[in-house]
Short mmCIF file of C-alpha atoms in Angstrom, two decimals:
data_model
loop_
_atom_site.label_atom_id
_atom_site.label_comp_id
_atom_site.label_asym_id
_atom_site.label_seq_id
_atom_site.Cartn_x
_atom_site.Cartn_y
_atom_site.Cartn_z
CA UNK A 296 -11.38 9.14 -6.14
CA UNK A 297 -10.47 6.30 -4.29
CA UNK A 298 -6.57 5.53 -3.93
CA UNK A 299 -6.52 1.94 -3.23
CA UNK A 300 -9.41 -0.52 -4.09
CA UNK A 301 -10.44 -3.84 -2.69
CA UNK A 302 -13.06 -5.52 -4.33
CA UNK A 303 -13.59 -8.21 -2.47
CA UNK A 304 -14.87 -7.63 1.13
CA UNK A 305 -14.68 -11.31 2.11
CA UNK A 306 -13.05 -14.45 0.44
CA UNK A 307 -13.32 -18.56 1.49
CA UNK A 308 -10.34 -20.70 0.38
CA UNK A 309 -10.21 -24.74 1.16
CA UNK A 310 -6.94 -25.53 3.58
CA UNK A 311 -4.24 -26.13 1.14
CA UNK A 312 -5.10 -24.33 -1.71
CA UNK A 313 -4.17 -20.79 -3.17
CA UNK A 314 -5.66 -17.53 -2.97
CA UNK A 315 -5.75 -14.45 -4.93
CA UNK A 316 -6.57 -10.88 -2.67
CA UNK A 317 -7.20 -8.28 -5.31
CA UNK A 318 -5.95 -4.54 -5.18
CA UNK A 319 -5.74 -1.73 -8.00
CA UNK A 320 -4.52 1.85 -6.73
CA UNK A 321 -4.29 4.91 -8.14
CA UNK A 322 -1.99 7.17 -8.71
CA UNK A 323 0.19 9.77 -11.56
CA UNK A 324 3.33 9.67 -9.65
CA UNK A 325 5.73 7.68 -11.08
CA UNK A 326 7.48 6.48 -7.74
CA UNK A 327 5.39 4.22 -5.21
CA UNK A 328 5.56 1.42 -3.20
CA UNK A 329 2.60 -0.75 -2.64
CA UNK A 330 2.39 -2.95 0.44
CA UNK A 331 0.56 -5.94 1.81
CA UNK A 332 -0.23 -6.25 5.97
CA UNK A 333 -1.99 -8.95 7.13
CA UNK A 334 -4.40 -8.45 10.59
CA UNK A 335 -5.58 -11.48 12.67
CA UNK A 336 -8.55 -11.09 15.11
CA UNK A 337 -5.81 -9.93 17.59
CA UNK A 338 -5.37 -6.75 16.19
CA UNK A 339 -1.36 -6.62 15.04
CA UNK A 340 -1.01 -5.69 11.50
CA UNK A 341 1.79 -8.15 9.80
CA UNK A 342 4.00 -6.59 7.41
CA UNK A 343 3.84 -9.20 4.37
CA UNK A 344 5.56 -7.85 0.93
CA UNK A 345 6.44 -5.24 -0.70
CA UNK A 346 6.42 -4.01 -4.29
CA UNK A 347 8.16 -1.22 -5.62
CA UNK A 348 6.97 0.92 -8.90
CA UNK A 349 10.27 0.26 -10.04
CA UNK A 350 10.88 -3.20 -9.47
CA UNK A 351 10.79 -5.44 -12.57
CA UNK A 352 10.08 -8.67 -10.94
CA UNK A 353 7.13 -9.37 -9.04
CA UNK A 354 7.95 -9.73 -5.30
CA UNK A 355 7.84 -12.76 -3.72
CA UNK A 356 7.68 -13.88 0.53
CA UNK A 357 7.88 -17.47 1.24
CA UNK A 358 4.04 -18.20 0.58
CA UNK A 359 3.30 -15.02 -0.27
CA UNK A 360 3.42 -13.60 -3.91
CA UNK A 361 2.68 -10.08 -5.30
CA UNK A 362 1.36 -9.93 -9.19
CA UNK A 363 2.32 -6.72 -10.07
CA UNK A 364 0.74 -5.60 -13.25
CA UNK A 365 1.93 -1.66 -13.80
CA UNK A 366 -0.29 -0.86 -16.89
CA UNK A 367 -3.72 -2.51 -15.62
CA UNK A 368 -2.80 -0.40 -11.93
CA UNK A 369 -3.33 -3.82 -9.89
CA UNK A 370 -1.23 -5.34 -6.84
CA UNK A 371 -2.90 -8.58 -6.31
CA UNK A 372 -1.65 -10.94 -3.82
CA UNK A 373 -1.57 -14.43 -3.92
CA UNK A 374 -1.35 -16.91 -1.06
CA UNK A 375 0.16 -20.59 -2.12
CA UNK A 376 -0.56 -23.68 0.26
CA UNK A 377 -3.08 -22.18 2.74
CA UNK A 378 -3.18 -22.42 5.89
CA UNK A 379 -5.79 -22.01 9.04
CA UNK A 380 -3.78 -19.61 10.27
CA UNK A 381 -4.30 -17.52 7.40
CA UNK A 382 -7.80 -16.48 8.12
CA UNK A 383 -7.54 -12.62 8.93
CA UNK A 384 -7.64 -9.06 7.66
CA UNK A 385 -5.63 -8.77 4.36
CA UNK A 386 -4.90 -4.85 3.73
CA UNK A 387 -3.31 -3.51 0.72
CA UNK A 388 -1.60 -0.44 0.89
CA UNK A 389 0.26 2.31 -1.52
CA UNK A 390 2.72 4.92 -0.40
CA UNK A 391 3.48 7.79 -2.99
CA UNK A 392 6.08 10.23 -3.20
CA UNK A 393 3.99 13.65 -2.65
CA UNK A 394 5.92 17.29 -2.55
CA UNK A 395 7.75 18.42 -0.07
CA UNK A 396 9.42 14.49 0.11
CA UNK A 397 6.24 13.60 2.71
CA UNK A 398 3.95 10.68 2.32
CA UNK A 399 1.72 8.54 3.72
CA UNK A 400 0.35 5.10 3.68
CA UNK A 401 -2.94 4.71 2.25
CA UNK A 402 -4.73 1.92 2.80
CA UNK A 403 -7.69 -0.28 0.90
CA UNK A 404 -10.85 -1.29 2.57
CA UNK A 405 -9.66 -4.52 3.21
CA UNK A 406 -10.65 -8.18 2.35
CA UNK A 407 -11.37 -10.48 5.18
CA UNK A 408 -10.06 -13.99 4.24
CA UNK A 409 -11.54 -17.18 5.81
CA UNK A 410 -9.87 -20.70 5.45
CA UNK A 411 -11.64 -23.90 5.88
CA UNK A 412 -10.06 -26.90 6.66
CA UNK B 70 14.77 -9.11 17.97
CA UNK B 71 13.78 -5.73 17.33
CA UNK B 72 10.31 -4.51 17.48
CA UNK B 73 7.55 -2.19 18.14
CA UNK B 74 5.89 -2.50 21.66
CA UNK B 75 2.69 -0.65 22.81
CA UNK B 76 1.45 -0.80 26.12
CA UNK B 77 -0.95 -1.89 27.51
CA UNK B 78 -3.23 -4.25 25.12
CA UNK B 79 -6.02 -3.56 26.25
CA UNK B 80 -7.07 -0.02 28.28
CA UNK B 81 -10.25 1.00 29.54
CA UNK B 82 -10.77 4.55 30.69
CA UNK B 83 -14.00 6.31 31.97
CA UNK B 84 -15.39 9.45 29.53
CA UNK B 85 -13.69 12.25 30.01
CA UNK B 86 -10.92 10.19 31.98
CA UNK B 87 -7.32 11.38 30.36
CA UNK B 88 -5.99 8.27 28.85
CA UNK B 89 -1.80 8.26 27.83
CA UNK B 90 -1.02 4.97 25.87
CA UNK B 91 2.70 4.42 24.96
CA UNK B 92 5.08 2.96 22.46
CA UNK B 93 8.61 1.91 21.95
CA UNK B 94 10.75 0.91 19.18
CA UNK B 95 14.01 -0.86 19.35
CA UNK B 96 14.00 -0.26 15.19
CA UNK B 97 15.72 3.36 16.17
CA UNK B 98 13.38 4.51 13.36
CA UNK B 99 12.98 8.20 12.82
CA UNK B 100 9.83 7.87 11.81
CA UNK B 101 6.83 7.12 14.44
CA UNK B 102 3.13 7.07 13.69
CA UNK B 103 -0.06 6.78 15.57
CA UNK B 104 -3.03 5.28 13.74
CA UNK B 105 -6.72 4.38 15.07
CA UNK B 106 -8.47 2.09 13.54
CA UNK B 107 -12.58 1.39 14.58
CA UNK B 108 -14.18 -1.80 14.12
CA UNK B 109 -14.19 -3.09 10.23
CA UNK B 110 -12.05 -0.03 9.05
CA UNK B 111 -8.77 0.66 7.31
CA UNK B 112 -7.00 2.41 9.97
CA UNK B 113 -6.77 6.31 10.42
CA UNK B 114 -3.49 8.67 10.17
CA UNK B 115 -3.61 10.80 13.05
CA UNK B 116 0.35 11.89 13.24
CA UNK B 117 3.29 11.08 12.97
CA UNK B 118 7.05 12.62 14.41
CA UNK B 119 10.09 12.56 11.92
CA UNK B 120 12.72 12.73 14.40
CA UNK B 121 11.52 15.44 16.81
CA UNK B 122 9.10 17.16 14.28
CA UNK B 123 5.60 16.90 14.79
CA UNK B 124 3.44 16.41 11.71
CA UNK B 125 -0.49 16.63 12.42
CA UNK B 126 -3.02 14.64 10.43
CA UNK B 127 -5.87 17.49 9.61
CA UNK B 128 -8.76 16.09 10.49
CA UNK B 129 -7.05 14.64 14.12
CA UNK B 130 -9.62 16.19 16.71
CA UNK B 131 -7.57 18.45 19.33
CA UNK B 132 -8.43 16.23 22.12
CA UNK B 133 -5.58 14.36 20.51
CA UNK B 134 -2.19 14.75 21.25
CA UNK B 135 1.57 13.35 20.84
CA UNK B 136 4.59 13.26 22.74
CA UNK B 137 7.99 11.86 21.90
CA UNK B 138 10.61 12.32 24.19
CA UNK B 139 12.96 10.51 22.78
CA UNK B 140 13.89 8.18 19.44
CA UNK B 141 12.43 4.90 21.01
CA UNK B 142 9.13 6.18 22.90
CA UNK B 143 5.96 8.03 21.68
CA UNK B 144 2.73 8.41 23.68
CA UNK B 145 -0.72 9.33 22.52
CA UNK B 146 -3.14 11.24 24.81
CA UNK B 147 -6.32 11.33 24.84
CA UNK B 148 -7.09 14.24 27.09
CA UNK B 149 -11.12 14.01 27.22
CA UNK B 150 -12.02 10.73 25.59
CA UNK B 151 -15.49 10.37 24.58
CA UNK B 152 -17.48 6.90 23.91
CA UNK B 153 -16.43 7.51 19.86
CA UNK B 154 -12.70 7.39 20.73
CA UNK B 155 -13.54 3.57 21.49
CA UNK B 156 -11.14 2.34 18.98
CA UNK B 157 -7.64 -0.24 18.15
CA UNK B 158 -4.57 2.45 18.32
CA UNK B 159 -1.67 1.17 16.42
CA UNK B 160 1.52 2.71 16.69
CA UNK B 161 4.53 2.07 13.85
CA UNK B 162 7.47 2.98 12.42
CA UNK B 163 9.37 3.56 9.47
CA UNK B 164 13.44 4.38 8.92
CA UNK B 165 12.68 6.94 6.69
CA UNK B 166 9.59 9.28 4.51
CA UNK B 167 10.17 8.06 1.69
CA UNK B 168 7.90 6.30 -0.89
CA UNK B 169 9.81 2.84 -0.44
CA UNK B 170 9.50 3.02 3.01
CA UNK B 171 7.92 0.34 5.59
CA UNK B 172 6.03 0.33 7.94
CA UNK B 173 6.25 -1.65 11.03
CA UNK B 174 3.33 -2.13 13.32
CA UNK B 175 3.13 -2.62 17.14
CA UNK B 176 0.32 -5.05 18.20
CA UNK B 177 -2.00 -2.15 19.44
CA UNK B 178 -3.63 -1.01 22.30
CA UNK B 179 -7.51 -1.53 22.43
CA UNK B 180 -9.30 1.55 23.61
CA UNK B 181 -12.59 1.08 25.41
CA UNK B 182 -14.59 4.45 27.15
CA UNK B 183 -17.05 3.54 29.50
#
């Protein structure tokens, strides 16, 4: 079964406006942390936020925002104010903490996210 | 600031043509991976190094392999690339295993076999 699910391969937003990227994972182990990376065309994948199965507030990055819903399994995040420069690769991704204290970053199919002025 | 660097950007080798791409952190990170990542896909585990120990993804072909000589560098080579090694390699780090952990991307090296 799939670890990490994107839904949406591809997503349009208007300049200005916000975004939701959605995410659900998968998982019985009671510690994770679930990550968002961002990839322009040039290839570097941005570190964006961070969520951890423990945290009790949603996490929050300057525009960036991560609705963390534990019971429904989702990690959606959500882009305020966009910007042209936030047309790329969004990736969400779930580390869990396996036996033997290794793990490794698993990572969603990705949405590609296209902003029009 | 610190960082992750990979060099070069962009590589082209000939098939069959050994092929060493390299990385450095300035993070001092224990952790270092090496990920490739084709065209439209999530990318691909193929190991990492905690420290000096050398963890190997499964399904990582033999033809490739890791070196780190030290806490800030780690190369990949590719020691008979064929056209399907064609790929983005990222490189990152994290400080630690652990489930809380980052990761911090270099801004890859683009693989192409002629």
């Amino acid at each position: 079964a799939q670890k990490i699910t994107q839904t949406q391969p591809g997503m349009f937003v208007q300049e200005k406006e916000a975004v939701t990227l959605d995410c659900t994972y998968d998982t019985s182990d009671p510690s994770y942390g679930l990550f968002w990376y961002k990839q322009p065309s040039s290839g570097e994948m941005i570190f964006l936020i961070y969520q951890g199965s423990y945290d009790q507030q949603n996490a929050t990055e300057g525009r960036y925002s991560l609705n963390f819903q534990k019971a429904r399994k989702s990690a959606n995040l959500v882009i305020s104010a966009s910007q042209l420069g936030d047309s790329a690769m969004y990736f969400c991704a779930m580390r869990e903490a396996l036996s033997g204290g290794y793990n490794k970053l698993i990572f969603g199919a990705g949405t590609r996210l296209a902003v029009h002025p | 600031d610190a960082m992750v660097i990979q060099n070069p950007r962009y590589q082209v080798t000939q098939f069959g043509k050994p092929v060493t791409l390299s990385c450095s952190q300035t993070l001092n990170h224990n952790v270092m991976y090496w990920y490739q990542q084709k065209s439209s896909q999530a990318p691909k585990l193929l190991f990492h190094y905690y420290d000096k120990d050398f963890n190997n993804e499964a399904d990582t072909p033999d033809n490739f392999q890791s070196r780190r000589p030290n806490t800030s560098f780690c190369f990949l080579d590719i020691r008979s690339p064929g056209l399907g090694d064609a790929a983005m390699y990222l490189c990152a780090t994290s400080r630690d295993l652990g489930s809380q952990e980052t990761q911090y991307f270099g801004p890859g090296t683009r693989l192409l076999v002629l």
